[in-house]
Coordinates of C-alpha atoms in Angstrom, one line a residue:
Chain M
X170 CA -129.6 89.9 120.8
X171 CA -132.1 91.3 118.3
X172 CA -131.6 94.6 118.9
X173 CA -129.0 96.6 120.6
X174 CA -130.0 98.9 123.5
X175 CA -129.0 103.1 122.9
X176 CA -125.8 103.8 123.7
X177 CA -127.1 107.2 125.7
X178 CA -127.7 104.7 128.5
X179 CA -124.9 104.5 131.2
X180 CA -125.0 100.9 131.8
X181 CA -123.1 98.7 129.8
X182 CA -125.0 96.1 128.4
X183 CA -124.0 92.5 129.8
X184 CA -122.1 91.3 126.4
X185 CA -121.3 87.6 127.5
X186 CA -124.9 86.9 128.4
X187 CA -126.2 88.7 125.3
X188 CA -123.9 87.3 123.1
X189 CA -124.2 83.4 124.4
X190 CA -128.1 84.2 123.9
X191 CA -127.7 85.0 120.8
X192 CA -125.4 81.9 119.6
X193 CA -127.9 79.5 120.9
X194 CA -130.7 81.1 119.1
X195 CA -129.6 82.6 115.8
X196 CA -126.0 81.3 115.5
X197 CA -122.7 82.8 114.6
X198 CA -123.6 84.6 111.4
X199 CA -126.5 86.5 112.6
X200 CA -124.3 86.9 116.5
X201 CA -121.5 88.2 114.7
X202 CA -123.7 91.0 112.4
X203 CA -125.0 92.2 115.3
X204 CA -122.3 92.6 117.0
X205 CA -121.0 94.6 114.0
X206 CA -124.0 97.1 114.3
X207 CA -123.4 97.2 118.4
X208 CA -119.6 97.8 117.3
X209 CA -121.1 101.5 115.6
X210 CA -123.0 102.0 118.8
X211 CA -120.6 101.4 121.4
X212 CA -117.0 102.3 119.6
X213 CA -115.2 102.8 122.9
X214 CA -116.3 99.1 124.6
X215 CA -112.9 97.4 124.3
X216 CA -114.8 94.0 125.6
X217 CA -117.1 94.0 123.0
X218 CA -114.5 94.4 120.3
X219 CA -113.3 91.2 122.4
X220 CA -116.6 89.5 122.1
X221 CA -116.8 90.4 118.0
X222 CA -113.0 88.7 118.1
X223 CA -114.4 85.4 119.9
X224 CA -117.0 84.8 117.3
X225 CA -114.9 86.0 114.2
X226 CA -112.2 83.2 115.7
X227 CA -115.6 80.7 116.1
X228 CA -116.5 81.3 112.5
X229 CA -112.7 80.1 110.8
X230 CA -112.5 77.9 113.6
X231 CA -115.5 76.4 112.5
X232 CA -114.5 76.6 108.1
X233 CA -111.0 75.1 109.1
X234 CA -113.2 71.9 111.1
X235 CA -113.7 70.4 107.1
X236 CA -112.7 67.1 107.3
X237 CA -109.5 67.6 104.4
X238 CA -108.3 70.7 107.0
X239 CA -106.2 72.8 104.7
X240 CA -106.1 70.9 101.8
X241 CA -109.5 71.1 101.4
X242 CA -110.3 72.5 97.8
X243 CA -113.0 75.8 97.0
X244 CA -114.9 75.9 94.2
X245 CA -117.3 79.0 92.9
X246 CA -120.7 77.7 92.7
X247 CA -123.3 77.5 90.3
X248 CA -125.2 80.2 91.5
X249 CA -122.4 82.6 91.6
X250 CA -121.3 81.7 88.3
X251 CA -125.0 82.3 86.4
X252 CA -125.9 84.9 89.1
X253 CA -123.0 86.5 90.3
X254 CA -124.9 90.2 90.6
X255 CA -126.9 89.0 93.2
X256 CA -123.4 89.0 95.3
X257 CA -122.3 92.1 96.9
X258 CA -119.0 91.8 97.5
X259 CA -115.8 93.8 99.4
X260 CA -113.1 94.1 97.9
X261 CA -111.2 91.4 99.6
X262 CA -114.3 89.1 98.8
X263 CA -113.7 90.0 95.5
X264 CA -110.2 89.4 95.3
X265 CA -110.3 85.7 97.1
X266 CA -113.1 84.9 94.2
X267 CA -110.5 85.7 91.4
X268 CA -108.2 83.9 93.3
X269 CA -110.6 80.5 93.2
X270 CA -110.1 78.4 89.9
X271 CA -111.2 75.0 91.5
X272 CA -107.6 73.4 91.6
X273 CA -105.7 75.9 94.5
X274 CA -106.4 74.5 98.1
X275 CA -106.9 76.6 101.1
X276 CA -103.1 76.2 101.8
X277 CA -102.3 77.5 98.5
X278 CA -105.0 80.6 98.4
X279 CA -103.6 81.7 101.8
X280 CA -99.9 81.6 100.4
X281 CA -101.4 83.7 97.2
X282 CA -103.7 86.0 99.5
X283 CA -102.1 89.5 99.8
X284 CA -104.1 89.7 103.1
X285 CA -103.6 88.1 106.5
X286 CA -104.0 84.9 107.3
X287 CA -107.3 84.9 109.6
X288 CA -108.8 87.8 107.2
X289 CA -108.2 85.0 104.4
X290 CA -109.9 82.2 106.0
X291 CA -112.6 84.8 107.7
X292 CA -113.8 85.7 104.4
X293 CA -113.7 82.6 102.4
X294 CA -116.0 81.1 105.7
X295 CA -118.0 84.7 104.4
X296 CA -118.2 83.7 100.8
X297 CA -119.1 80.0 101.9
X298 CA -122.1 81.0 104.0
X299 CA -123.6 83.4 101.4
X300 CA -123.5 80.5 98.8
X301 CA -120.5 82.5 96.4
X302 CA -118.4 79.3 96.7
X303 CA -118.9 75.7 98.1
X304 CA -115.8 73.6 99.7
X305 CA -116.9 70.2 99.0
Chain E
X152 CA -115.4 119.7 168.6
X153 CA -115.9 115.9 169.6
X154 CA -114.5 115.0 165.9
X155 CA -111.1 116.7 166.6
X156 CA -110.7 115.0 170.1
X157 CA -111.3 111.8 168.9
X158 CA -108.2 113.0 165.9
X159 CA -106.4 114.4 168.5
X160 CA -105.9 110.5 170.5
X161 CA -105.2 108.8 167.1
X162 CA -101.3 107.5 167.3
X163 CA -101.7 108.2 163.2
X164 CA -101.1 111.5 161.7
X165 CA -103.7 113.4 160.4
X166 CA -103.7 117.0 159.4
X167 CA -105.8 119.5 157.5
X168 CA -104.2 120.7 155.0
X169 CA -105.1 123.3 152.3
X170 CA -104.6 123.9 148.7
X171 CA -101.5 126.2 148.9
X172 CA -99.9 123.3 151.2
X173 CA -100.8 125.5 155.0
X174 CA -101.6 123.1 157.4
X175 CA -105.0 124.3 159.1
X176 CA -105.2 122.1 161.2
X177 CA -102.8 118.5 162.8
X178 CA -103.1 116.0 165.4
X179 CA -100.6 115.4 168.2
X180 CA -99.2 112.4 165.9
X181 CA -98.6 114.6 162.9
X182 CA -96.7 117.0 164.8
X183 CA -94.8 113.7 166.5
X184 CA -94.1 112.5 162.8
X185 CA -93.0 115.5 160.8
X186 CA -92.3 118.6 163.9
X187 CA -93.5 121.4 164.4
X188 CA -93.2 122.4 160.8
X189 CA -93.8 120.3 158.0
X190 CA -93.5 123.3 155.5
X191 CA -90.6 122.1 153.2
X192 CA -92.4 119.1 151.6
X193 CA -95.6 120.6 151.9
X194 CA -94.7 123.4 149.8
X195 CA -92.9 120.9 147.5
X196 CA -96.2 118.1 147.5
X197 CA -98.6 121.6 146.9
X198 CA -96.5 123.1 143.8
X199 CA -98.2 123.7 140.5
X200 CA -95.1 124.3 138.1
X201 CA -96.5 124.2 134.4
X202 CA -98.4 121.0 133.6
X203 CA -96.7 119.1 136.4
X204 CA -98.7 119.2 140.0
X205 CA -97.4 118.0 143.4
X206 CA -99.2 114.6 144.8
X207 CA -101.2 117.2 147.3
X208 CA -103.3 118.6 144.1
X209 CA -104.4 115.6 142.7
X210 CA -106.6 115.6 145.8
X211 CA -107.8 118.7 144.9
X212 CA -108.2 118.2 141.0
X213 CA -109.8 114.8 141.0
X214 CA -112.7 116.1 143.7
X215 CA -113.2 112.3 145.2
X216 CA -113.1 110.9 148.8
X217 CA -111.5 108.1 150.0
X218 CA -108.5 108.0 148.1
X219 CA -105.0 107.4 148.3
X220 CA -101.7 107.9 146.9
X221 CA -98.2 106.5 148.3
X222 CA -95.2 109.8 148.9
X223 CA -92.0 110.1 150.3
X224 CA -91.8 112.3 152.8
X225 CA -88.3 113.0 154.5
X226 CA -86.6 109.3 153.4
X227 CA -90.4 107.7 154.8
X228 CA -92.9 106.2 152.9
X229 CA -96.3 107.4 154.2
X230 CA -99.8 105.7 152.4
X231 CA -101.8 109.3 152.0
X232 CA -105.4 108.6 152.7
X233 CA -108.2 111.5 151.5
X234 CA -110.7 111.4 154.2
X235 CA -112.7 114.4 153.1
X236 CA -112.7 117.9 151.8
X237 CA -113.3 120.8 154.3
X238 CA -114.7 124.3 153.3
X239 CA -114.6 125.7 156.6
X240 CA -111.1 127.5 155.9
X241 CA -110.3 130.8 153.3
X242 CA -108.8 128.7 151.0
X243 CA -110.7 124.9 149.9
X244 CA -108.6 122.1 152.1
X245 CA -108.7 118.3 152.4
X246 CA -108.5 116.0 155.9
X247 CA -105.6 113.3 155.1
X248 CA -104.5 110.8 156.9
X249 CA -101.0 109.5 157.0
X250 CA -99.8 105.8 157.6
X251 CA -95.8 105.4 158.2
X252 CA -95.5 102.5 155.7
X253 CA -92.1 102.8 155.3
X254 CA -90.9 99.0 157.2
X255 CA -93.7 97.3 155.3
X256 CA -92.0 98.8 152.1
X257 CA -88.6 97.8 153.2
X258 CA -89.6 94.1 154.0
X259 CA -91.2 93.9 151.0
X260 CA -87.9 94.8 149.3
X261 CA -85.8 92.7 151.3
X262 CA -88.5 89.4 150.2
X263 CA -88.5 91.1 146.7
X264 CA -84.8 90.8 146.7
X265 CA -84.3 87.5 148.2
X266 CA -86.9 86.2 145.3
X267 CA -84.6 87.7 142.9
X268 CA -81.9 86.3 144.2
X269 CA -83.2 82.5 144.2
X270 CA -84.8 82.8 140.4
X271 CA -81.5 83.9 139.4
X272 CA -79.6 81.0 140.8
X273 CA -82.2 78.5 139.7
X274 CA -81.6 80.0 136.6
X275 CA -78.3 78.8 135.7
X276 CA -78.4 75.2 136.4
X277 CA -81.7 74.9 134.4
X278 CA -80.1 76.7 131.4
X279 CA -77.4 73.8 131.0
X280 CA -80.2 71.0 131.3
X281 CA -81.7 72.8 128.9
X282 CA -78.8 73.1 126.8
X283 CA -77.6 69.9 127.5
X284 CA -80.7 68.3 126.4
X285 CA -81.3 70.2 123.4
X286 CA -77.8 69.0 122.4
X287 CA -78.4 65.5 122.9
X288 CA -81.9 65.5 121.0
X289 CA -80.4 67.6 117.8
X290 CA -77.7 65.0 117.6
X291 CA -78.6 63.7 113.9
X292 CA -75.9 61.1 114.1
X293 CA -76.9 60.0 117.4
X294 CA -79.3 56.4 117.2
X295 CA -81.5 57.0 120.2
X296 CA -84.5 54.6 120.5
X297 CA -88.0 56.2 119.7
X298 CA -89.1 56.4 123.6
X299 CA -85.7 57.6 124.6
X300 CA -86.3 60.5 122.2
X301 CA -89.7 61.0 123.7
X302 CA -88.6 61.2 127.2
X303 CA -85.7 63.4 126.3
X304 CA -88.6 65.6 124.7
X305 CA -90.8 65.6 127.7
X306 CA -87.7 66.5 130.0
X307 CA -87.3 69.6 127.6
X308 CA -90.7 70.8 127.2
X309 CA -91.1 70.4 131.4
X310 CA -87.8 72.4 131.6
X311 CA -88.9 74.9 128.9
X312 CA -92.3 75.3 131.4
X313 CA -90.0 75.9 134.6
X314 CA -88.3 78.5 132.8
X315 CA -91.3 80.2 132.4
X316 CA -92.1 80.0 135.5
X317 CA -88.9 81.3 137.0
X318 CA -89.0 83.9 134.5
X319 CA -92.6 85.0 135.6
X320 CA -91.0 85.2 139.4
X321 CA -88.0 87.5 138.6
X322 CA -90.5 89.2 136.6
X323 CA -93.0 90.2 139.4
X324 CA -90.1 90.3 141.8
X325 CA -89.4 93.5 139.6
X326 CA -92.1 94.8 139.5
X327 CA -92.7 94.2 143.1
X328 CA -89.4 96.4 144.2
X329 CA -90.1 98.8 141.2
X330 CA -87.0 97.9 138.8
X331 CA -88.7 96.6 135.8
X332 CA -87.5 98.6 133.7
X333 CA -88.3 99.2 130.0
X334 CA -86.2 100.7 127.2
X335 CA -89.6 103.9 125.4
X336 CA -88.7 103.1 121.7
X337 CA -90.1 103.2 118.4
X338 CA -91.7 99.9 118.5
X339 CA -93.6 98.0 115.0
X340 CA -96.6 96.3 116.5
X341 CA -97.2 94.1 113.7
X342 CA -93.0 93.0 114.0
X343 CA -94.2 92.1 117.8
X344 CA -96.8 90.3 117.1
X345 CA -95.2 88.2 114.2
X346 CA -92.3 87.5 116.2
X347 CA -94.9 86.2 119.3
X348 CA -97.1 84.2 116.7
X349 CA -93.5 82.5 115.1
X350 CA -92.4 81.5 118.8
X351 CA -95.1 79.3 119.3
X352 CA -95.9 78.5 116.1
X353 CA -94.5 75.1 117.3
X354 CA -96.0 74.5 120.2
X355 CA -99.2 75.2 118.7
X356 CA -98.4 72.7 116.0
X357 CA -97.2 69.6 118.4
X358 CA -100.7 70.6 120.2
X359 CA -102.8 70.4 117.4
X360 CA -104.0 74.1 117.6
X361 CA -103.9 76.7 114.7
X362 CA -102.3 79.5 115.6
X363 CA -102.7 82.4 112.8
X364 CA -101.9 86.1 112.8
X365 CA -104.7 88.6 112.4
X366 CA -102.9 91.8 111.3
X367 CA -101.9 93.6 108.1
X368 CA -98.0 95.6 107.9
X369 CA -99.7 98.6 108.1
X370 CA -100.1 99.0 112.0
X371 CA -98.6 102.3 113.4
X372 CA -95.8 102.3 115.6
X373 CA -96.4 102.5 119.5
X374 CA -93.4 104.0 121.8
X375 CA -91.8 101.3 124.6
X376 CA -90.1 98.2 124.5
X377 CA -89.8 95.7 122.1
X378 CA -89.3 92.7 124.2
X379 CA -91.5 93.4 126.6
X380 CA -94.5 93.9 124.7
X381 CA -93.5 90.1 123.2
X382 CA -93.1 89.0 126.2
X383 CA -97.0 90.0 126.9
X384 CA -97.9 88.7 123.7
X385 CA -96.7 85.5 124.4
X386 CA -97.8 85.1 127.7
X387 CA -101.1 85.5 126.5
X388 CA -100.8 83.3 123.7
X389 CA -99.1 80.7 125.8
X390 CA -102.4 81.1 128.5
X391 CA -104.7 80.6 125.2
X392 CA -102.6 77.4 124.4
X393 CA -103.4 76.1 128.0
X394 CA -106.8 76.0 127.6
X395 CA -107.7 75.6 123.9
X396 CA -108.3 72.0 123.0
X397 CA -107.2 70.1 119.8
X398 CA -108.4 71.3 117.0
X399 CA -108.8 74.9 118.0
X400 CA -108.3 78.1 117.2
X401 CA -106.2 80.8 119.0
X402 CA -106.1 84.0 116.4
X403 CA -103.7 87.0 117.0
X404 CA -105.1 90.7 115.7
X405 CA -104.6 94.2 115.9
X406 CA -106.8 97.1 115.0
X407 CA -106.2 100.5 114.6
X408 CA -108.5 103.2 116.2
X409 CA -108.5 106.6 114.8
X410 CA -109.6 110.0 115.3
X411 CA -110.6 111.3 112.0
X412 CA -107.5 110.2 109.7
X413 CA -105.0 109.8 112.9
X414 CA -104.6 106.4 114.6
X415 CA -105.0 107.5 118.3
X416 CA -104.3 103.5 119.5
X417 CA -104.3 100.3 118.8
X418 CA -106.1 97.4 119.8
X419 CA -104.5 94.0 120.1
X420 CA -106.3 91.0 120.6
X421 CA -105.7 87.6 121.6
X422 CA -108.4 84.9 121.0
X423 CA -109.3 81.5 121.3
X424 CA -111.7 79.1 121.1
X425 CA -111.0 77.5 124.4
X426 CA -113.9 76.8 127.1
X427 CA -114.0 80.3 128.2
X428 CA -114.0 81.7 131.9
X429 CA -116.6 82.0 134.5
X430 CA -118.3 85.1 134.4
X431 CA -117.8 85.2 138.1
X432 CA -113.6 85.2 137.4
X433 CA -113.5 87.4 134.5
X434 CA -112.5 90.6 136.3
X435 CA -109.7 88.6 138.7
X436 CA -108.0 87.2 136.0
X437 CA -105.3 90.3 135.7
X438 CA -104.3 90.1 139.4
X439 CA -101.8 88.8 141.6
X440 CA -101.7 84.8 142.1
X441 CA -105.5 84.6 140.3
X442 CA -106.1 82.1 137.9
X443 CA -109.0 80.8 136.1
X444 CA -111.1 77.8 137.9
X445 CA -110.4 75.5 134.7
X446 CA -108.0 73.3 134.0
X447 CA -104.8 73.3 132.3
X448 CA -105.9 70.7 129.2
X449 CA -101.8 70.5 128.8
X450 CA -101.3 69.8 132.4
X451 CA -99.3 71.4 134.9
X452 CA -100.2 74.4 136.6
X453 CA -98.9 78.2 136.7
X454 CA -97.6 81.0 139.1
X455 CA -100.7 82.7 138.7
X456 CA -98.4 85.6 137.8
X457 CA -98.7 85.7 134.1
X458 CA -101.4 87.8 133.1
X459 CA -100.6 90.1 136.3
X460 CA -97.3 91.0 133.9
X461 CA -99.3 91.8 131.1
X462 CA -101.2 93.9 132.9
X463 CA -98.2 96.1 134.2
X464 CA -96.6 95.8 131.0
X465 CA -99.4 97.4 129.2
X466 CA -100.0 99.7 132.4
X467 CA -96.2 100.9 131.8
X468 CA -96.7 101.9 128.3
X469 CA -100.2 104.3 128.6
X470 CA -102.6 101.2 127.6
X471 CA -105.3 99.5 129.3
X472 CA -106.5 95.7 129.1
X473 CA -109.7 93.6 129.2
X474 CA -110.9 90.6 128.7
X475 CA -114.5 89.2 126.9
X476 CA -115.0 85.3 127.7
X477 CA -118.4 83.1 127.0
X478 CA -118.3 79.8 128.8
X479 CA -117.6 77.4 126.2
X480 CA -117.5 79.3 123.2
X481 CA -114.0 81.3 123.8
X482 CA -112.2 84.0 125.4
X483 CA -110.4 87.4 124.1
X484 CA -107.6 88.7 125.8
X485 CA -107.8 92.6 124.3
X486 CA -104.9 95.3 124.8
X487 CA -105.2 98.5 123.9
X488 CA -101.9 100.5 123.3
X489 CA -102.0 104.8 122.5
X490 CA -99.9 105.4 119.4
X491 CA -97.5 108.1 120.8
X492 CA -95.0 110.3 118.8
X493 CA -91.3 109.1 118.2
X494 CA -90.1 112.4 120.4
X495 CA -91.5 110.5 123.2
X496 CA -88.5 108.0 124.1
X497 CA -86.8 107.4 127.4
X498 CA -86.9 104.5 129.7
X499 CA -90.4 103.6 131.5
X500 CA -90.7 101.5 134.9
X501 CA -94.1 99.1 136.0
X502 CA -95.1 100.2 138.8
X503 CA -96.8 97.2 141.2
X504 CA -100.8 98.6 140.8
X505 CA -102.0 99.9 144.2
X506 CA -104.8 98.3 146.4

C-alpha cells in the first residue's frame, strides 16, 4: 500500500487485501498514514473509514499491551526535552505533553484528559512512536 | 406476435401498462385478476401529486429492468415485477408482471404471530429466574460458599444470554409482520453511545476486554429512537465481545461528516481487535440467520438474527451500514446515520428488506 490508486477510477480498491499487505510489510504506523491520505481520496468509502478504525483500535490496543496496563507511567524524553522543535505537534499532542510530569499514570492522564478516552490513548501511542515521550 | 401468445397462456397477470396508468395491453390472467377494468388503482399507483409518486412511476423514474416492488391492490398483495420498457405506444410504457402473494404474506403473518406469541410467554418465566437469582446473589448477608456463588453467576449470565436471544426473536418477528415500530425523535448520539458503552462496561471487564468510547459531546443530533439505536449499539458491541479475545480492544466512535460547515451525517463505528471475518462472509453478515464461520471465544452460539436488526434499525432511520474486517487483525462494524432537522419527528416502522 505505497500508493493509493486515483479516485476517478470506478472500482473500489480491495481495502482488506491492501491493507493486510501493508501491515505485514510496513506496519501500523506507516498502514495507518496511508490510509489517512486514501481517507482525502476516497471521502465517501464508509469501509475504508472502517479499515482506518481497525488499525487506529490496533495501535492503542497495542500501547495498552505494556506489561503495568494502565498504571504504567509516561515520561517526556530526553530528546523532546533538549529538542522539543523538532516535534510538530496538534493541539491535543500538545495538550497530553503538558499533561506528562513523570508521576501521573495512564489512568490518571485519561481522568485529566479533556478529550475521549481512545483519542487519549491514540495519541499518547502517537507521541510514543515519534520518540516525544517514552513509557518505561 | 408469438411473444403475446406465449403471455396470453401464462396463469400470471401481466399487462402493459403506460405512464399515465392506461393499460395497452393485458393477458387473459390480468383481466381474470383485476376485470375488465383495473382503472381505479391504476390511476391511484400512476399519480404524481407534488413530490410524492405512485409505486407505477418509480418504474418509470429509476429507468432499470428487472425490478420489483410489493403493492396492494384491492385488499391483495401482488410482487410487481418490471420485465421491460416498451416504446411502441404514444406515451413510454413498461411490461409488468404480477404475482398474487397475498397467502404467502398471510402465512408469514400467522408464523410471525405465533413467534411473537411464544417469545412473549418465554419471557415471563425467565424474568423471575432472573430476578430470583439476582436476588439471591446481591444478598450481602447471605454466606454462600465461593462455587455456589459461581454457579449462581453462571446460571445468570446463561439467562442474561437467553434473554437476548428471545429478545432478538420478538425483535425480527416485528420486523417480519412489519410492527416494529419506532418513536422519530430528537435523539443525542453521543448520550446513545455512552449509555451502550456503560451497559457493557461490565461484561467487558469480567472478559478481560477494554472497552472505551471514541466520541467527543459535540456530535449532532440524529431524528429516531433512542432505544433502538442502543439497542443496535449494543448488539454490535455485544457481537465484538464474542469474538475479541483477552486482552483486546473493542473501541466505540462517531464521526461527523459535513458539507461545508453543516454536518450532513454521522458515522458510528464499532471496532475490535478480534480475529476478523472471512473475506468470503463479509457481505452476509447483515442478513437473515448468517453468521460469521468463527467461533464464539465466550461460547454459546446466536440466532443469527443480531446484526440483521441493526441493519433494519439503521435502514428505518435513513442510514446505511458496512462492515471492514482483515483476518486476524480486526473488524469495524460502521453505521452511518443522516443528521435530519428537529421538524422531522413522527413514528418510523423497519420494514423486512426485500429479496
Amino acid at each position: 500500500m505505497s500508493s493509493v490508486a486515483s479516485p476517478k477510477s470506478t472500482v473500489v480498491p480491495e481495502w482488506a487485501r491492501l491493507v493486510a499487505d501493508s501491515l505485514k510489510q510496513y506496519g501500523v504506523w506507516h498502514t495507518y498514514l496511508k490510509l489517512q491520505e486514501a481517507r482525502g481520496a476516497y471521502p465517501n468509502d464508509l469501509s475504508l473509514r472502517g479499515y482506518t478504525e481497525i488499525i487506529r483500535n490496533n495501535i492503542v490496543r497495542d500501547f495498552l499491551a505494556h506489561p503495568k496496563g494502565l498504571a504504567a507511567v509516561p515520561k517526556l524524553s530526553g530528546e523532546f526535552l533538549t529538542n522539543f522543535d523538532r516535534f510538530n505537534l496538534t493541539a491535543q499532542e500538545g495538550y497530553l505533553v503538558s499533561l506528562i510530569d513523570g508521576r501521573l499514570d495512564l489512568q490518571k492522564l485519561l481522568v485529566l484528559s479533556p478529550f475521549d478516552q481512545f483519542t487519549t490513548l491514540f495519541n499518547l501511542a502517537k507521541l510514543q512512536h515519534e520518540r516525544a515521550i517514552t513509557v518505561p | 406476435m408469438t411473444e403475446h401468445r406465449i403471455a396470453e397462456k401464462l396463469t400470471s397477470p401481466i399487462a402493459i401498462i403506460n405512464q399515465h396508468g392506461d393499460v395497452e395491453w393485458k393477458n387473459p390472467a390480468f383481466e381474470a385478476a383485476f376485470g375488465p377494468d383495473a382503472k381505479d388503482w391504476l390511476k391511484e399507483a400512476s399519480r404524481v401529486v407534488g413530490g410524492e409518486r405512485g409505486w407505477l412511476q418509480d418504474f418509470f423514474m429509476e429507468g432499470e429492468e428487472h425490478r420489483t416492488t410489493e403493492v396492494e391492490i384491492e385488499g391483495r398483495s401482488f410482487r410487481v415485477e418490471h420485465l421491460m420498457n416498451v416504446d411502441e405506444y404514444a406515451t413510454p410504457a413498461v411490461a409488468l408482471w404480477f404475482e398474487d402473494v397475498t397467502q404467502q404474506r398471510q402465512m408469514e403473518q400467522a408464523k410471525s404471530d405465533f413467534t411473537a406469541q411464544i417469545v412473549h410467554d418465554l419471557r415471563g418465566p425467565l424474568s423471575g429466574i432472573q430476578g430470583t437469582l439476582e436476588f439471591v446473589l446481591s444478598q450481602e448477608g447471605t454466606k454462600l460458599d465461593s462455587m455456589y456463588t459461581d454457579l449462581l453467576q453462571e446460571a445468570q449470565r446463561e439467562s442474561e444470554r437467553m434473554m437476548g436471544l428471545i429478545n432478538e426473536l420478538l425483535d425480527f418477528s416485528k420486523i417480519e409482520s412489519g410492527s416494529f415500530v419506532m418513536e422519530k425523535e430528537p435523539v443525542r448520539v453521543a448520550g446513545v453511545l455512552k449509555r451502550a458503552v456503560r451497559s457493557l462496561q461490565q461484561v467487558a471487564s469480567r472478559d478481560e476486554v477494554f472497552l472505551l468510547s471514541a466520541h467527543g459531546r459535540d456530535v449532532p443530533q440524529v431524528i429516531g429512537s433512542v432505544e433502538k439505536l442502543t439497542q443496535a449499539i449494543i448488539n454490535l458491541v455485544s457481537n465484538s465481545l464474542k469474538f475479541t479475545p483477552k486482552k483486546g480492544l473493542i473501541s466505540v466512535g462517531a464521526q461527523v461528516v459535513r458539507n461545508g460547515e453543516v454536518p450532513e451525517s454521522i458515522v458510528i463505528t464499532v471496532t475490535d481487535s478480534g480475529m476478523g471475518i472471512k473475506a468470503a462472509e463479509v457481505q452476509q453478515i447483515w442478513e437473515k440467520y448468517k453468521q460469521s464461520g468463527n467461533k464464539s471465544l465466550r461460547g454459546g452460539g446466536g440466532t443469527g438474527l443480531g446484526l440483521y436488526i441493526v441493519r433494519q434499525i439503521v435502514e428505518a432511520h435513513g442510514g446505511e451500514v458496512t462492515v471492514a474486517s482483515i483476518e486476524g487483525v480486526g473488524t469495524s462494524m460502521v453505521i452511518k446515520l443522516p443528521v435530519r432537522k428537529s421538524t422531522d419527528t413522527g413514528v418510523i416502522t423497519a420494514q423486512r428488506t426485500l429479496a
